[in-house]
Coordinates of C-alpha atoms and ligand atoms in Angstrom, one line a residue:
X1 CA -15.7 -35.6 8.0
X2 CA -18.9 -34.5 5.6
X3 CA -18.7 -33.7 2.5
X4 CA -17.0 -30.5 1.4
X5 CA -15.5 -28.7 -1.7
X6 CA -12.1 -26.9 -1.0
X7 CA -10.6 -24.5 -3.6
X8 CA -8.1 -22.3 -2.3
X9 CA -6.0 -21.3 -5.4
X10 CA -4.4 -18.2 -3.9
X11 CA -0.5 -18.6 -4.2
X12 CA 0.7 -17.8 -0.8
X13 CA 4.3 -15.7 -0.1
X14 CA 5.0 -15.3 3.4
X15 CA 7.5 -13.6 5.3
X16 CA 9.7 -10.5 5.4
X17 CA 10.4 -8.4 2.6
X18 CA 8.3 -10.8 0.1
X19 CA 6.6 -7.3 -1.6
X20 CA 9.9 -7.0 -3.1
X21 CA 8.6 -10.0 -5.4
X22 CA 5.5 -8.2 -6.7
X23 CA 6.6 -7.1 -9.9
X24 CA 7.9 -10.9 -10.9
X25 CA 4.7 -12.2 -9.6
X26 CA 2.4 -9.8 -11.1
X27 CA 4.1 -10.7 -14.6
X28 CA 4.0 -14.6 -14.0
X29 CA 0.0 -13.7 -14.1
X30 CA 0.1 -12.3 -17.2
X31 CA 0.1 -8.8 -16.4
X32 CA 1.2 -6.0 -19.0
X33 CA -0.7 -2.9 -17.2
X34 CA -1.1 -2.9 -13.4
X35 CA -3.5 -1.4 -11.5
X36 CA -2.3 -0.4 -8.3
X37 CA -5.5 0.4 -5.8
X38 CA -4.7 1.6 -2.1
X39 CA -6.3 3.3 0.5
X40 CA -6.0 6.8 2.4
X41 CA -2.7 7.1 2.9
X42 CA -0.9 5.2 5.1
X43 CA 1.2 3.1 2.2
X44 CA 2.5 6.4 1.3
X45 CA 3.7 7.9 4.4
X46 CA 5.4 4.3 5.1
X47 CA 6.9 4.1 1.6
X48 CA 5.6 0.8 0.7
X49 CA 3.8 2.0 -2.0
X50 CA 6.9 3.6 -3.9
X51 CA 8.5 0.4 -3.6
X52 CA 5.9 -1.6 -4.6
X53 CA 6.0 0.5 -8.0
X54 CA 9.5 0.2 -8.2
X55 CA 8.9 -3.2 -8.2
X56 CA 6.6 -3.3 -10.9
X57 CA 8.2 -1.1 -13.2
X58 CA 11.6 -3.4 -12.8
X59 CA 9.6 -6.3 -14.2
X60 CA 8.8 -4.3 -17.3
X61 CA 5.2 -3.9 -16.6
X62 CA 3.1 -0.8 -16.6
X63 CA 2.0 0.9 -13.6
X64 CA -1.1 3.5 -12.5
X65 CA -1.6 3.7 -8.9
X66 CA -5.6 5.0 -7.3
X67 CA -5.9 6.0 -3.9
X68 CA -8.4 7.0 -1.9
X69 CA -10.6 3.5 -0.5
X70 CA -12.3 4.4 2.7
X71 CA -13.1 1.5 4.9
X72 CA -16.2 0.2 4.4
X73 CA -15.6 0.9 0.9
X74 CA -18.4 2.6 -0.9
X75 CA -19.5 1.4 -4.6
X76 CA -19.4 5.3 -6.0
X77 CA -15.4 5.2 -5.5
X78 CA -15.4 1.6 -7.2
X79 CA -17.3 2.8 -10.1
X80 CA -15.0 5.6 -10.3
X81 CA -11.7 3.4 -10.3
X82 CA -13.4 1.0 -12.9
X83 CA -14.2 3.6 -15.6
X84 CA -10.2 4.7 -14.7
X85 CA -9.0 1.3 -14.8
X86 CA -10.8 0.8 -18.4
X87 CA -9.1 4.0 -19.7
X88 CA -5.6 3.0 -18.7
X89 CA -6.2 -0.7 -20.0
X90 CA -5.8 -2.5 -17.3
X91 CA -5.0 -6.0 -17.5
X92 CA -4.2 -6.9 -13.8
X93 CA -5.3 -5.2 -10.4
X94 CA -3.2 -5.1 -7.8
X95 CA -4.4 -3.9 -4.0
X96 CA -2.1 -2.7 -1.8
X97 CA -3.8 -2.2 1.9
X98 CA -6.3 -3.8 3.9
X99 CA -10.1 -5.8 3.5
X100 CA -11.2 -2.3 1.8
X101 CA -9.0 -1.6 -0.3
X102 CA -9.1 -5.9 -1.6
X103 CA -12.5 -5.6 -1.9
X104 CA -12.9 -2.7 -4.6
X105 CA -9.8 -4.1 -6.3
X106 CA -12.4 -7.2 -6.5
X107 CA -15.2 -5.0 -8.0
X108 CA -12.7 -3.3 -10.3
X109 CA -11.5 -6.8 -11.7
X110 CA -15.0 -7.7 -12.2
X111 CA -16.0 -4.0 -13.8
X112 CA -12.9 -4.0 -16.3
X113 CA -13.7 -7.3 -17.9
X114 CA -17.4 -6.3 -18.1
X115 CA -17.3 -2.8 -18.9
X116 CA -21.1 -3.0 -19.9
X117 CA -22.6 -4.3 -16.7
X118 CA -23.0 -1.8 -13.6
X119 CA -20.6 -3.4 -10.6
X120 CA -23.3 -3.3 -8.1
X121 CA -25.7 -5.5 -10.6
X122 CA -23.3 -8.2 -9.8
X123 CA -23.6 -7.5 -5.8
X124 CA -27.6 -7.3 -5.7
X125 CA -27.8 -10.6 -7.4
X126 CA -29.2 -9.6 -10.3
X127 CA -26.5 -10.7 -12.9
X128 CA -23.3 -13.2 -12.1
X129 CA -19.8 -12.8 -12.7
X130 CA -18.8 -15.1 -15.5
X131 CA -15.2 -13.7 -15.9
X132 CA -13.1 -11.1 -14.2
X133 CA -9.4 -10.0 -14.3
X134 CA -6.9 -11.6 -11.9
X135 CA -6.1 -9.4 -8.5
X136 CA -3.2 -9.6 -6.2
X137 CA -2.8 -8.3 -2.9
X138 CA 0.8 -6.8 -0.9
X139 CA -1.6 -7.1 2.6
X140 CA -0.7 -3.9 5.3
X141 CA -3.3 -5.5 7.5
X142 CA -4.8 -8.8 9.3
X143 CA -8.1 -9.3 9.9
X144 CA -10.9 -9.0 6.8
X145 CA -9.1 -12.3 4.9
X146 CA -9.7 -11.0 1.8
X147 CA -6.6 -12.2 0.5
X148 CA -7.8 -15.5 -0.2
X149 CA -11.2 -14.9 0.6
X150 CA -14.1 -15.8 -2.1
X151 CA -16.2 -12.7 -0.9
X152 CA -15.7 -9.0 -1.3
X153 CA -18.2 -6.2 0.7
X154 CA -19.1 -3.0 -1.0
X155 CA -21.4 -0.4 0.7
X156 CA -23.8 1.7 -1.4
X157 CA -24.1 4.8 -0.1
X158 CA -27.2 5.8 -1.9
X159 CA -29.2 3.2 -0.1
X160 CA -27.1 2.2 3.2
X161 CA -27.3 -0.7 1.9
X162 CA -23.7 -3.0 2.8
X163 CA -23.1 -6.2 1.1
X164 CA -21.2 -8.9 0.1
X165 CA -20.7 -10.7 -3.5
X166 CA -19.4 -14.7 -3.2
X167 CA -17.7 -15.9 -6.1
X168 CA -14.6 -17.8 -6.7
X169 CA -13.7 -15.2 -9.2
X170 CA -12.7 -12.9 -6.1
X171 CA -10.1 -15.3 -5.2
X172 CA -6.8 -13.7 -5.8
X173 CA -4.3 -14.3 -7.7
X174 CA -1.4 -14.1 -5.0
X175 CA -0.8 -12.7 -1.8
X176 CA 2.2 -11.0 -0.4
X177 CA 2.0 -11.0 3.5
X178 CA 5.1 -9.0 5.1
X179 CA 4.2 -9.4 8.9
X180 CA 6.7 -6.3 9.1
X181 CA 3.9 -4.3 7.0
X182 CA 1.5 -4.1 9.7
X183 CA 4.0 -2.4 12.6
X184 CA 2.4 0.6 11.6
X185 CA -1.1 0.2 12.7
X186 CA -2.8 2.0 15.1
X187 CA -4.0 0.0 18.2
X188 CA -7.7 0.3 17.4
X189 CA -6.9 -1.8 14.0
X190 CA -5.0 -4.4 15.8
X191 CA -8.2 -5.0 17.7
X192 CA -10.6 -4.6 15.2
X193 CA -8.4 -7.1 13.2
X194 CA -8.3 -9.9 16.0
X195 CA -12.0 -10.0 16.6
X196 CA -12.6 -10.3 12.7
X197 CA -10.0 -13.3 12.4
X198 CA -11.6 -14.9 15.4
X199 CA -15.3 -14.4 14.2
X200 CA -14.7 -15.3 10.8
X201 CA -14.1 -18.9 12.2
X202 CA -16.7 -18.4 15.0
X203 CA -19.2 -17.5 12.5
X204 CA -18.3 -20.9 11.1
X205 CA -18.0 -23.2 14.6
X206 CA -21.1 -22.6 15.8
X207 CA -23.2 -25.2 13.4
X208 CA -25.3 -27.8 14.0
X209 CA -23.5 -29.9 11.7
X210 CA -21.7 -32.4 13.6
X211 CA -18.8 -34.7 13.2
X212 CA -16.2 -32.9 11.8
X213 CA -13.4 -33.3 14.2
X214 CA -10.8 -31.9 12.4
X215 CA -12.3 -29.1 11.0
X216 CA -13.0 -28.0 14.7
X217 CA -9.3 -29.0 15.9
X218 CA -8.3 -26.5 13.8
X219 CA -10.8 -23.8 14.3
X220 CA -9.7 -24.0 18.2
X221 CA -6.4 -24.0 17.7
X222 CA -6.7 -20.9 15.6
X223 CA -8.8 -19.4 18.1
X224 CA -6.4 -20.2 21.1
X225 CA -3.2 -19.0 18.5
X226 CA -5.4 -15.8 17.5
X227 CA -6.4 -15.1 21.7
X228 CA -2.7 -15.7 23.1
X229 CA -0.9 -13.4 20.2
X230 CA -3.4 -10.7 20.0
X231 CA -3.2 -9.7 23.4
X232 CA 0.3 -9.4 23.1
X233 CA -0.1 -7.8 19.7
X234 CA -2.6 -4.7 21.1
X235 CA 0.2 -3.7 23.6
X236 CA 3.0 -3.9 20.7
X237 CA 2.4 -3.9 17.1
X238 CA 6.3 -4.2 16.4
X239 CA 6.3 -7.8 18.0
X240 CA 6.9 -9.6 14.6
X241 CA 5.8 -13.1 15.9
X242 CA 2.8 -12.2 17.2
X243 CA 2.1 -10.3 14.2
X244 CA 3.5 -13.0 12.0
X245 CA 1.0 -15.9 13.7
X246 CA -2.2 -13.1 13.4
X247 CA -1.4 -12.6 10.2
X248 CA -1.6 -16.1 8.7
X249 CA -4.5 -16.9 11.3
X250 CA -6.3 -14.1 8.9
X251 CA -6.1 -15.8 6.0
X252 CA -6.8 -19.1 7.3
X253 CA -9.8 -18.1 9.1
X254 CA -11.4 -16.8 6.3
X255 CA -10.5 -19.1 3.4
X256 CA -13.1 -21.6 4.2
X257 CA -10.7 -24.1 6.2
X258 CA -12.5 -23.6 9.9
X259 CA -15.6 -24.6 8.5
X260 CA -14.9 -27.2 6.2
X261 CA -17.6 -30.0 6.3
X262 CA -20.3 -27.6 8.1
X263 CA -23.5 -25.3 7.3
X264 CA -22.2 -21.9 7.8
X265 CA -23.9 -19.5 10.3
X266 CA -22.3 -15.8 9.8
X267 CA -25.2 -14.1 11.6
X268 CA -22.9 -11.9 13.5
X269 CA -21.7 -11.0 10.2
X270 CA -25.1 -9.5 8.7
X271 CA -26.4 -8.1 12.2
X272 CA -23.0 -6.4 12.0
X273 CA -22.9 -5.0 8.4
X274 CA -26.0 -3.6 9.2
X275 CA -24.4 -1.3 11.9
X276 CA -21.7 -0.2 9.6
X277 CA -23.9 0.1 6.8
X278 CA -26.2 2.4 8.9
X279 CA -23.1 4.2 11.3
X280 CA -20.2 3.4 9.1
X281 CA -18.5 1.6 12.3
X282 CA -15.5 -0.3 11.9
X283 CA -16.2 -3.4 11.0
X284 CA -14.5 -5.9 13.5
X285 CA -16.1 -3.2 16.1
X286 CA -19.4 -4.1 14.2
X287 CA -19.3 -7.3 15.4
X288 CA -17.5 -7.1 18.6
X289 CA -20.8 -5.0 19.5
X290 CA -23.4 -8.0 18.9
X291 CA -21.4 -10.6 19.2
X292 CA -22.4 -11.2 23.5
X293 CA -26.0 -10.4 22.5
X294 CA -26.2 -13.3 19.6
X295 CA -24.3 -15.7 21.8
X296 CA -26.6 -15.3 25.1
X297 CA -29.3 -15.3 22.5
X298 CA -28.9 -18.8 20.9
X299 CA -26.7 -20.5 23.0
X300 CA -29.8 -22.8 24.0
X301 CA -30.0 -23.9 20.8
X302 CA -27.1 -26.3 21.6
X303 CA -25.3 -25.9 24.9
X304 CA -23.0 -28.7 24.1
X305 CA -21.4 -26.7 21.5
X306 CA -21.1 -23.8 23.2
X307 CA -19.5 -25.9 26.0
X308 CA -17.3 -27.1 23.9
X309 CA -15.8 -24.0 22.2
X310 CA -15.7 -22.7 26.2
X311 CA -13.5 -25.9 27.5
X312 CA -11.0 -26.3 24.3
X313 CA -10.8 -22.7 23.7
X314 CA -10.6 -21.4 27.2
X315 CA -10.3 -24.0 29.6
X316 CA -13.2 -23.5 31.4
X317 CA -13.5 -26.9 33.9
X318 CA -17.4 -26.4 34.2
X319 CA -19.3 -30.3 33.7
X320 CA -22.3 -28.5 33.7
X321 CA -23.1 -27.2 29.6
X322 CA -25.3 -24.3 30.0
X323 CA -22.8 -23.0 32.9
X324 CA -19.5 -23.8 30.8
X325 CA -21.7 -21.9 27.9
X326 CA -21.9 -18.8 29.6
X327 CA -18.4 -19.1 31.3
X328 CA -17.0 -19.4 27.3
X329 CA -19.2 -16.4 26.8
X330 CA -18.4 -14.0 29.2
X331 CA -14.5 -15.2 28.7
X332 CA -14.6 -14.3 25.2
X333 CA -16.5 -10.7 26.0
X334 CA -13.5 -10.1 28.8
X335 CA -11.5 -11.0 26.0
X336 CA -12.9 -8.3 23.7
X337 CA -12.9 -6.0 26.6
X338 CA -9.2 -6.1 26.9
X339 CA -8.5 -5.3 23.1
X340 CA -10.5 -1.9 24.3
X341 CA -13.4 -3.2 21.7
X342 CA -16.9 -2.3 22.4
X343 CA -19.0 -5.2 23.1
X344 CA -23.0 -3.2 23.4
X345 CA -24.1 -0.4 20.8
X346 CA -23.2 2.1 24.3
X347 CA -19.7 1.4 24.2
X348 CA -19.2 1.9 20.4
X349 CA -19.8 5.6 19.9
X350 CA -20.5 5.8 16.3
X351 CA -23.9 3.7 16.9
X352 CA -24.8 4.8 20.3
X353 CA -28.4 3.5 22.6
X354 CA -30.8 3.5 20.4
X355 CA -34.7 4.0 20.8
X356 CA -37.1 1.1 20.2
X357 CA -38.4 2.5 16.7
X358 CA -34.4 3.2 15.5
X359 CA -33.7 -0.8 16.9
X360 CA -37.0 -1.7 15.1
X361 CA -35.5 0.0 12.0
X362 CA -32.2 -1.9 12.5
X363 CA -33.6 -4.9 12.7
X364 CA -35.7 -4.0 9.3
X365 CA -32.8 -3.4 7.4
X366 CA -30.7 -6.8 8.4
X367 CA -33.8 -9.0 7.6
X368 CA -34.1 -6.8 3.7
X369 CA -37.2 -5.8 4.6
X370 CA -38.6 -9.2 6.3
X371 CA -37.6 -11.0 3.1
X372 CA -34.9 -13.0 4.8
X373 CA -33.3 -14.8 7.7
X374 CA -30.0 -15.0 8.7
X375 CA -27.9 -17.5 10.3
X376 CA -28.1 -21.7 11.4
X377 CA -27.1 -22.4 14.6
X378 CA -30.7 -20.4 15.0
X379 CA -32.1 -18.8 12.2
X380 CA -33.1 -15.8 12.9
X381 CA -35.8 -13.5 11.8
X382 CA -37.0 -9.6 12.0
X383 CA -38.0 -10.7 15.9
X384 CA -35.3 -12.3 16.6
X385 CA -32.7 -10.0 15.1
X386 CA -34.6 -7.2 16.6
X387 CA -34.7 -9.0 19.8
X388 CA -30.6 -9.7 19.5
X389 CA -30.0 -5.9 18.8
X390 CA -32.0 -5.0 22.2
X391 CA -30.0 -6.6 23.8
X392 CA -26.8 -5.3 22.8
X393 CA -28.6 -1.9 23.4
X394 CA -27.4 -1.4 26.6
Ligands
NZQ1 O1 -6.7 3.7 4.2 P1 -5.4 3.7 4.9 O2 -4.7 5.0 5.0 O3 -4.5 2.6 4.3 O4 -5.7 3.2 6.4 C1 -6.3 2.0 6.7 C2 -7.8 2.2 7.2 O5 -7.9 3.5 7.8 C3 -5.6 1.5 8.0 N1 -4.5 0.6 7.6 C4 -4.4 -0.5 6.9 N2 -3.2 -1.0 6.9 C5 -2.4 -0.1 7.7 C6 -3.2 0.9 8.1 N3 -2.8 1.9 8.9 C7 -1.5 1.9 9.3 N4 -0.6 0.9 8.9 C8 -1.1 -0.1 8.1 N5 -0.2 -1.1 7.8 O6 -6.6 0.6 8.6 C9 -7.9 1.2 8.4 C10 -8.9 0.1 8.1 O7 -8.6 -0.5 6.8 P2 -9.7 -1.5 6.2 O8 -9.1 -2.0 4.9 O9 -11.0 -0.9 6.1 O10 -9.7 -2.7 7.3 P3 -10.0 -4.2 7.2 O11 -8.9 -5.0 6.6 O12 -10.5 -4.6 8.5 O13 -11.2 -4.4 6.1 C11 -12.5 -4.1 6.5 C12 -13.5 -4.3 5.3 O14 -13.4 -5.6 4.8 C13 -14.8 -6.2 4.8 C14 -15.4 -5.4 5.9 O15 -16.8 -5.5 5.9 C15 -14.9 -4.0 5.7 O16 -15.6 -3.4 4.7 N6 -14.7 -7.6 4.9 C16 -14.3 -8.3 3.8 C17 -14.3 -9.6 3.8 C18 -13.9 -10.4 2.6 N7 -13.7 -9.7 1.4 O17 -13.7 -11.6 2.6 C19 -14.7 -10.5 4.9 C20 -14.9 -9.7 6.2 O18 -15.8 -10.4 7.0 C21 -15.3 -8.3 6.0 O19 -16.7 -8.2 5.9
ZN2 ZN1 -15.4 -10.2 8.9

């Protein structure tokens, strides 16, 4: 193993009917005045958000609820639910939904304890978060990790600009997962989910850094759990243990375990947030959509690895690395296929083929302008993420 730091404080409570417990937990974190954020609608048509204010107001505590997160949640609706958060006097934040609606509870937490710093300050890097107010999640849906996460993603509209803030004050406080609360998703989430929980430890697995068997025993067995219950997951949302193992997968793809000991890559990540930042797509979509043109485009880098992820992960026989490379490649595109997940810019409508000046555009945006690179396993740059986007324009 290399050297690592782990911190992973996010009390964990698994299992059916656990959001029952919110209120009790809520007060063991000190709370007095909830904020309860959520999302479009779909905790109020199943009912969960009633109970989950039931449950808070049996503990004694306070209770406002704010809907209305959109994925890819946009800082103008953040802003909005900090300036209402203040006014209540918030002293907790609970989400209740998915990766969106976590991630502007994050930037509320942050924006209540420092009413006199603009939330998207904090995400543009030009001031830190030095204290924030504690968040727990009830999760309806696996796949952004959030709910143990250290990141949260805002888009600002004004500038299409999407990005993400790191900081171990976005780890939450607890997290209810009820594998039950996710029955009610539509297919298209299901998939969007399972390519997010696997990329979220792909983005981690292919590193240069070696010698960290454990750390990659894990990340493949994740991936093999993640690729056996997810296809049985897209064709019935009510099965509650493949639910049950996707939803755990989630959080422990994305709370820094897969990649413990390595330099991160996550440029499928940033070539994706560019496409929902520009097209608003989905964002496990996002990255289903590059993801065969990155791979094809660094494998070379280091066959070997690629060989590997192809033989442990999908049992391909191949002796030959470049060939089991590509074999683990076109296995894991099959693989997206079969979720129905679009895996070039033609299949996903919202982006579309693009034209050589819109890709050069694209490719504009992900590098900031040509002020940065993105990713390990090969860094890229303006060519190369330009080149990567060309060829997912097909
Ligand atoms: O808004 P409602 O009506 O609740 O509907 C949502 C939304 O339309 C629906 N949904 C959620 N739970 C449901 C449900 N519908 C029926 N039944 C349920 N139980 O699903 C739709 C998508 O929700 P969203 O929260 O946007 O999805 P997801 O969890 O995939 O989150 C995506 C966001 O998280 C960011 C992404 O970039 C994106 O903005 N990410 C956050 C990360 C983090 N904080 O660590 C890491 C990720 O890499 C990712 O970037
Ligand atoms: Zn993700």
């Amino acid at each position: 193993m290399q050297a690592f730091t782990q911190y992973t404080p996010t009390k964990i409570v698994f299992g059916k009917d656990t959001e029952k417990k919110v209120g009790k937990l809520a007060k063991s974190g000190g709370a007095t005045k909830v904020f309860v954020v959520y999302g479009g609608g779909s905790v109020v048509r199943s009912g969960l958000l009633d109970r989950v204010t039931k449950a808070i107001l049996d503990a004694g505590l306070a209770v406002k609820t704010f809907g209305g997160v959109k994925p890819n949640p946009r800082l103008s609706f953040a802003r909005n639910a900090v300036k209402e958060a203040i006014s209540f006097g918030t002293d907790f934040v609970l989400a209740v939904g998915g990766g969106s609606v976590i991630d502007t509870a994050k930037a509320v937490s942050h924006g209540v304890a420092n009413p006199q710093t603009d939330i998207w300050d904090f995400w543009s890097r030009k001031k830190t978060v030095e204290k924030s107010l504690p968040v727990g999640v009830v999760l309806t849906l696996a796949a952004a990790g959030s709910e143990t996460s250290d990141s949260a993603v805002l888009t600002n509209e004004e500038t299409r600009i999407k990005r993400g803030l790191t900081t171990d004050f976005n780890r939450p406080d607890f997290a209810i997962m009820n594998p039950e609360l996710t029955y009610t998703l539509p297919k298209y989430q299901v998939g969007c989910g399972v390519v997010d929980i696997m990329m979220h430890t792909l983005d981690r697995y292919f590193t240069l850094t070696e010698h960290n068997e454990l750390t990659d025993e894990i990340a493949e067995g994740l991936l093999r759990t993640v690729i056996k219950n997810g296809a049985i997951a897209i064709k019935d949302s009510h099965n509650y243990n493949a639910m049950s193992e996707i939803m755990w997968a989630g959080s422990l793809s994305h709370n820094g375990l897969t990649g413990l000991g390595a330099v991160k890559d996550f440029a499928v990540h940033q070539l994706g947030h560019e496409l929902s930042a520009k097209f608003d797509i989905a964002h496990g979509a996002s990255l289903s959509a590059v993801w065969e043109a990155w791979a094809t485009y660094v494998f070379k880098e280091k066959p070997k690895r690629f060989a590997q992820y192809a033989r442990n992960v999908w049992g391909v026989k191949e002796s030959d690395d470049e060939k089991a490379s590509l074999e683990g490649i076109e296995k894991t595109v099959a693989y997206f296929q079969s979720l129905d997940m679009p895996t070039s810019f033609g299949q996903a409508p919202e982006v579309g083929i693009k034209t050589e000046e819109e890709l050069r555009k694209m490719a504009d945006g992900c590098s900031y302008g040509n002020t940065r690179t993105i990713g390990s396993f090969k860094v890229c740059n303006r060519e190369d993420i330009y080149e990567i986007y060309r060829r997912a324009n097909k």
